[in-house]
Short mmCIF file of C-alpha atoms in Angstrom, two decimals:
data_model
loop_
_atom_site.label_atom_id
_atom_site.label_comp_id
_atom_site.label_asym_id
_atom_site.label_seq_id
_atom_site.Cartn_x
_atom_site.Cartn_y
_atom_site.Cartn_z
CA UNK A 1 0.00 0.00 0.00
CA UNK A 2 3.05 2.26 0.47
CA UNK A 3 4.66 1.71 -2.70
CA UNK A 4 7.73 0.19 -0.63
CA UNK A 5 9.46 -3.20 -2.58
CA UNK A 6 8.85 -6.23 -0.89
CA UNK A 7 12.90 -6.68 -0.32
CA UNK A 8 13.08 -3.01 1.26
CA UNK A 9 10.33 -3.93 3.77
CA UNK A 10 11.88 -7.78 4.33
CA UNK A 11 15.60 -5.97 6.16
CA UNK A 12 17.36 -5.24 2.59
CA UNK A 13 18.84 -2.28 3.83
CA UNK A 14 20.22 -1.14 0.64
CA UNK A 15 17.78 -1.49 -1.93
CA UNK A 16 15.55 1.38 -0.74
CA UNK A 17 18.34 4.15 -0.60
CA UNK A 18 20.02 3.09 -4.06
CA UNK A 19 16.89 3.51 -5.72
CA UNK A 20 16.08 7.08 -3.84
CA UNK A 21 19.71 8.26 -4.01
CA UNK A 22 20.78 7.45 -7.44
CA UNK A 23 17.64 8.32 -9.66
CA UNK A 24 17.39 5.21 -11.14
CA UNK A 25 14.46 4.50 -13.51
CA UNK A 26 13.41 1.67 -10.98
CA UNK A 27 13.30 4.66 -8.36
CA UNK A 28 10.91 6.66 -11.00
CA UNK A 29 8.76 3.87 -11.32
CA UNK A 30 8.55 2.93 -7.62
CA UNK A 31 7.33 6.14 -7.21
CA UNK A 32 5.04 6.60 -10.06
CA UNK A 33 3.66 2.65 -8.66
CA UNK A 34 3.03 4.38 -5.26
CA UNK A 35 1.34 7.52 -6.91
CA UNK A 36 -1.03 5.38 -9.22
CA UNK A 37 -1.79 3.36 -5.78
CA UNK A 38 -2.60 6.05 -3.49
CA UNK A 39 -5.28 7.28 -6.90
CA UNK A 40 -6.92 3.78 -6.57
CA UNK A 41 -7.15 4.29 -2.92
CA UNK A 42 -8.77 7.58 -3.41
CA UNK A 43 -11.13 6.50 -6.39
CA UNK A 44 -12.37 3.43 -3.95
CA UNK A 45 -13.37 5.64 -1.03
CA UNK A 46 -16.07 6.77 -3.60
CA UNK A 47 -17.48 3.31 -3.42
CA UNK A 48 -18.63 3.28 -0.31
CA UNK A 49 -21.45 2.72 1.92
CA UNK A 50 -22.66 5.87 2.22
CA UNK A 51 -22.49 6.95 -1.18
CA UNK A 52 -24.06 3.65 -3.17
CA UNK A 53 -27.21 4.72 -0.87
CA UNK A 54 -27.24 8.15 -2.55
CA UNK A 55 -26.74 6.99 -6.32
CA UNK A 56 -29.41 4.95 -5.00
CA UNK A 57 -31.79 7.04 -4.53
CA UNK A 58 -30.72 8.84 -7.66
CA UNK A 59 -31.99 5.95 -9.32
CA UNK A 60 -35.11 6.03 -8.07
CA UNK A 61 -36.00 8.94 -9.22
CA UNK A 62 -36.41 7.93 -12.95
CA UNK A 63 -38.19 4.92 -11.37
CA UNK A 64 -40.66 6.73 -9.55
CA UNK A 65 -42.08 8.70 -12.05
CA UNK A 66 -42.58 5.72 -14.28
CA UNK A 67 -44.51 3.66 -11.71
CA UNK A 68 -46.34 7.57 -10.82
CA UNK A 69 -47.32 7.88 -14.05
CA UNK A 70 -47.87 4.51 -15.35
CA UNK A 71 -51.65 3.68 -16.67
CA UNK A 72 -52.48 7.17 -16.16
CA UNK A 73 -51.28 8.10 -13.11
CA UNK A 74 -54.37 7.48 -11.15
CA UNK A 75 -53.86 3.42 -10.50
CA UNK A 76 -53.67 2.61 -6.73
CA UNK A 77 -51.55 -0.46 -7.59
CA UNK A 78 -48.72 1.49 -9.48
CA UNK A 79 -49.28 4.09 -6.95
CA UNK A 80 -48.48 1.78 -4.22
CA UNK A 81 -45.22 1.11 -6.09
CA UNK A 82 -44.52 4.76 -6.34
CA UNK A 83 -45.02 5.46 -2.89
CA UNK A 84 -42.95 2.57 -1.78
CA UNK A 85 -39.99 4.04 -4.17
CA UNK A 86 -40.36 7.38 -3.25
CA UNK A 87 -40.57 5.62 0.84
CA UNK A 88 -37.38 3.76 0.25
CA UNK A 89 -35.44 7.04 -0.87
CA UNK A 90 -36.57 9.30 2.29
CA UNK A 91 -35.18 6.45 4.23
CA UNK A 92 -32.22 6.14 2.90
CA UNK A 93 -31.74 9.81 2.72
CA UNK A 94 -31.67 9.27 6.83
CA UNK A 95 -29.00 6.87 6.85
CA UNK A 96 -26.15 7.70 4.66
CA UNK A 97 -25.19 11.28 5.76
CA UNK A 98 -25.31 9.25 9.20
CA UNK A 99 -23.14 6.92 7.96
CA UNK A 100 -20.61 9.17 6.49
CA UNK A 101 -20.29 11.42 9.13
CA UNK A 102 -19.81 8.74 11.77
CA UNK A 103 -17.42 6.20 9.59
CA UNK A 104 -15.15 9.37 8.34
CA UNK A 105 -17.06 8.49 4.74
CA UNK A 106 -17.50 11.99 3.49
CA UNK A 107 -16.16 12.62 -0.21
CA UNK A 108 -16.48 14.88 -2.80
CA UNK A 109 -18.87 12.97 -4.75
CA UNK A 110 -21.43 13.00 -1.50
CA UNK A 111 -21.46 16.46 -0.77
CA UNK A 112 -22.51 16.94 -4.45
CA UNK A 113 -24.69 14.40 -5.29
CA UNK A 114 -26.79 14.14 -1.50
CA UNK A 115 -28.27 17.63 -2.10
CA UNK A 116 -29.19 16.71 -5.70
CA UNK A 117 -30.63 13.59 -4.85
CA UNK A 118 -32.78 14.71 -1.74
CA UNK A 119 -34.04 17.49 -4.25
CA UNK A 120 -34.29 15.69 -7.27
CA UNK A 121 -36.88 12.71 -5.49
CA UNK A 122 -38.97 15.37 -3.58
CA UNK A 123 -39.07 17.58 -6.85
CA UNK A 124 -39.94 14.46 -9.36
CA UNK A 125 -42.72 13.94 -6.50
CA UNK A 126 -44.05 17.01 -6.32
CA UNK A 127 -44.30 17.86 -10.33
CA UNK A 128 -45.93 14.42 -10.79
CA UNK A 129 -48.71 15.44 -7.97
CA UNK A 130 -49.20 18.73 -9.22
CA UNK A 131 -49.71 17.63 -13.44
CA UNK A 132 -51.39 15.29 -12.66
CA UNK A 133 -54.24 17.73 -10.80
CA UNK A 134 -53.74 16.16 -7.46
CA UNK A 135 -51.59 19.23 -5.59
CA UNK A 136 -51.68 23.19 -6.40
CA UNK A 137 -48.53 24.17 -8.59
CA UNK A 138 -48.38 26.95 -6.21
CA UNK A 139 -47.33 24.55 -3.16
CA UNK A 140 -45.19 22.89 -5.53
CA UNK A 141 -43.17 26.73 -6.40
CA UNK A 142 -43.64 27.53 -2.91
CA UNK A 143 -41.51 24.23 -1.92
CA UNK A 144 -39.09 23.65 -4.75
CA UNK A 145 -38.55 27.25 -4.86
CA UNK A 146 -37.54 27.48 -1.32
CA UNK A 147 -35.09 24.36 -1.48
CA UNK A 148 -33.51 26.04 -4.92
CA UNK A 149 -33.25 29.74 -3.46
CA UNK A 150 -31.52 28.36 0.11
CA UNK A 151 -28.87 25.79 -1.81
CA UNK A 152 -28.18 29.40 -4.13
CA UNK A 153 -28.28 31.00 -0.58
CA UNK A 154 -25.79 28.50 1.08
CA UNK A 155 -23.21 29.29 -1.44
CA UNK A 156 -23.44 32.95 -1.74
CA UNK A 157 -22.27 33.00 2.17
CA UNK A 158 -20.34 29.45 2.15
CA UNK A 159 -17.17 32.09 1.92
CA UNK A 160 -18.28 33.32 4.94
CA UNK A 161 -19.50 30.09 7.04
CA UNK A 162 -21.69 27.39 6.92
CA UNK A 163 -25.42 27.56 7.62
CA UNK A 164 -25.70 24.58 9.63
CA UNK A 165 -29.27 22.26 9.90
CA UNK A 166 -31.77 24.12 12.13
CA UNK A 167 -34.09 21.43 14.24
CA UNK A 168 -36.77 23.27 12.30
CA UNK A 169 -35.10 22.36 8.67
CA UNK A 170 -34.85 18.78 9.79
CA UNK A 171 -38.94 18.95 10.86
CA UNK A 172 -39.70 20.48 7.70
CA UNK A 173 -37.59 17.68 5.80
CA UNK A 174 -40.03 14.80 8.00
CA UNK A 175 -43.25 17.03 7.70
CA UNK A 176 -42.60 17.30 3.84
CA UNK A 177 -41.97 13.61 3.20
CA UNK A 178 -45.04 12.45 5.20
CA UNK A 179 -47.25 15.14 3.46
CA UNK A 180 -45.95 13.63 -0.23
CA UNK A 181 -45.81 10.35 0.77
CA UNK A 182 -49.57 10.67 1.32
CA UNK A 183 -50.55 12.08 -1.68
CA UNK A 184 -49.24 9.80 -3.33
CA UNK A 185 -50.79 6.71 -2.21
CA UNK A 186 -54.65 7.14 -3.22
CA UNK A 187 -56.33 7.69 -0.30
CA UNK A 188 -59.94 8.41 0.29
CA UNK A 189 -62.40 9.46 3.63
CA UNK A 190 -61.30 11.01 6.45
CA UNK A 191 -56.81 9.91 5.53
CA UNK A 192 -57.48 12.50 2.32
CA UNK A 193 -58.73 15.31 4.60
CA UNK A 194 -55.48 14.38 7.20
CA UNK A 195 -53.22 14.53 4.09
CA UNK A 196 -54.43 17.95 3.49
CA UNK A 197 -53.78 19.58 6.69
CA UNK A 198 -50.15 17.46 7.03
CA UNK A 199 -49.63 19.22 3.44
CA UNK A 200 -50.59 22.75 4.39
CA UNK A 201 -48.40 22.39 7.80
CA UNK A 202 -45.44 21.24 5.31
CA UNK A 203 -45.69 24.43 3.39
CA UNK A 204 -45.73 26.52 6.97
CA UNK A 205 -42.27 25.30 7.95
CA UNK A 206 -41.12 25.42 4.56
CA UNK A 207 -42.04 29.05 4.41
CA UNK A 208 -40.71 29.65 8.36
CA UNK A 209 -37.79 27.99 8.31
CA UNK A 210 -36.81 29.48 4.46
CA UNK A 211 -37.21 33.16 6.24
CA UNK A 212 -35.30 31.82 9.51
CA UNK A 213 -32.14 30.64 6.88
CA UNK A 214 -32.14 34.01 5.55
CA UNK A 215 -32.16 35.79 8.94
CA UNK A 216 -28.71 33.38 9.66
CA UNK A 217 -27.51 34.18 5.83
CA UNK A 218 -27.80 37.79 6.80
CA UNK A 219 -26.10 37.74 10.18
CA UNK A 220 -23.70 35.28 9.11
CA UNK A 221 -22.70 37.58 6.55
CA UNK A 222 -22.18 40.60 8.55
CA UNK A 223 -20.43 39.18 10.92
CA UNK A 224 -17.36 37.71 8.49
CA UNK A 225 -16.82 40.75 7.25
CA UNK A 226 -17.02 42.46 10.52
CA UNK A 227 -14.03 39.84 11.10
CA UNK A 228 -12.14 40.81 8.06
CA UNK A 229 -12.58 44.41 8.75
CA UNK A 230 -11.32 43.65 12.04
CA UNK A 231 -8.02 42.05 10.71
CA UNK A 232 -7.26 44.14 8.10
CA UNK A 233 -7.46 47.21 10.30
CA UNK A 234 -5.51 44.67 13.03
CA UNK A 235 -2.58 43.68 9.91
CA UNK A 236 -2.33 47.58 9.05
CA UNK A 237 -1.83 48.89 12.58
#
C-alpha cells in the first residue's frame, strides 16, 4: 500500500536508498507505482457505503415517475409502487449522511450528489402530484422554490460560514416527506382530509424555516466581514 518493494520492507537495507539516491528509472517507477496506488485508494473511497445509498436514490427517481405515471397516473396499484420508491429514498436519505459522518465516509462525490438527490426525489414527487391535478402548482413553487433559493443562498455565504441544519429544517424535511408520501398513495375518507392539513403544515415550515435561513444568511454575513474588517485594520496597525 506504500509503494515500498517487498525486499526493502523484508531488512534489505540497501535497496531502498540506491533507488532514492541514485535516480534510477526503478526509483521513477517505484514512485510513479506508489502515486497510481494512493489514486486507486482515493477512487475506492467513492465506493462506499454511504455513497451507493445516494446513487441509489438517484436511481429512483427515474423509477418513480414511471410507476407515478404509469396507466395514467391514477392506478392505486402502481401508486403503491410509487409510494414505496419514493418511501425507500426518504429512508435512505436518513441513513447515509449518518453513515458518512460517523465512519469518516464523506467525499467529494457526496457532498454533491446528496443535495441533488434529496431534491431531485422530492421535486420528481411534487411535479408528478401537481400535473397530474392532485396538488396546487403553487405549493409545488412555494416548496421547490424554497429548497432552490436556500442551496443558491448556502453558497453565496459558504465564503463566509456554513449555515448549519436548524431542528426546524430537519422537521420540515419529515413534515414534507409524510405530506408527499400521502398524496401519493390514493387515499380516500377522512386519511385524504389528514393529508391535506399534514400538506398545508409542510408548506408553513417550509415558508418559516426558508425566512429563519435568511435571517442566519444575513447575520452570518455581517459578521465575516465584521471579522475581516477587524483584521485588516488589526494587519495595518
Amino acid at each position: 500500500m506504500t509503494g515500498v518493494p517487498a525486499s526493502a520492507a523484508g531488512g534489505s537495507p540497501k535497496a531502498t536508498p540506491a533507488a532514492a539516491v541514485s535516480g534510477e528509472p526503478g526509483g521513477a517507477k517505484s514512485a510513479r507505482g506508489g502515486k497510481i496506488a494512493a489514486a486507486a485508494v482515493n477512487q475506492a473511497s467513492v465506493w462506499n457505503i454511504a455513497n451507493l445509498l445516494t446513487m441509489l436514490r438517484l436511481l429512483l427517481v427515474p423509477a418513480f415517475v414511471a410507476l407515478m405515471l404509469a396507466d395514467g397516473g391514477y392506478d392505486p396499484a402502481w401508486r403503491s409502487f410509487a409510494w414505496a420508491a419514493f418511501a425507500i429514498a426518504m429512508i435512505t436519505d436518513l441513513f447515509d449522511g449518518h453513515l458518512a459522518r460517523t465512519y469518516n465516509l464523506v467525499t467529494d462525490f457526496g457532498k454533491i450528489a446528496d443535495p441533488i438527490a434529496d431534491k431531485a426525489i422530492m421535486g420528481a414527487a411534487l411535479i408528478c402530484l401537481s400535473a397530474l391535478g392532485d396538488l396546487p402548482w403553487w405549493v409545488t413553487a412555494v416548496i421547490l422554490g424554497r429548497e432552490l433559493g436556500i442551496t443558491l443562498l448556502r453558497f453565496l455565504v459558504i465564503r463566509y460560514g456554513v449555515i448549519p441544519a436548524s431542528r426546524g429544517g430537519k422537521l420540515k424535511t419529515l413534515t414534507q416527506g409524510v405530506a408527499v408520501g400521502m398524496y401519493i398513495l390514493a387515499l380516500t375518507g377522512w386519511l385524504a382530509t389528514l393529508r391535506f392539513w399534514v400538506m398545508g403544515a409542510a408548506v408553513v415550515l417550509t415558508v418559516v424555516t426558508g425566512l429563519d435561513y435568511v435571517r442566519q444568511a444575513i447575520v452570518l454575513r455581517r459578521q465575516g466581514i465584521a471579522e475581516r474588517k477587524a483584521a485588516l485594520e488589526e494587519t495595518e496597525a
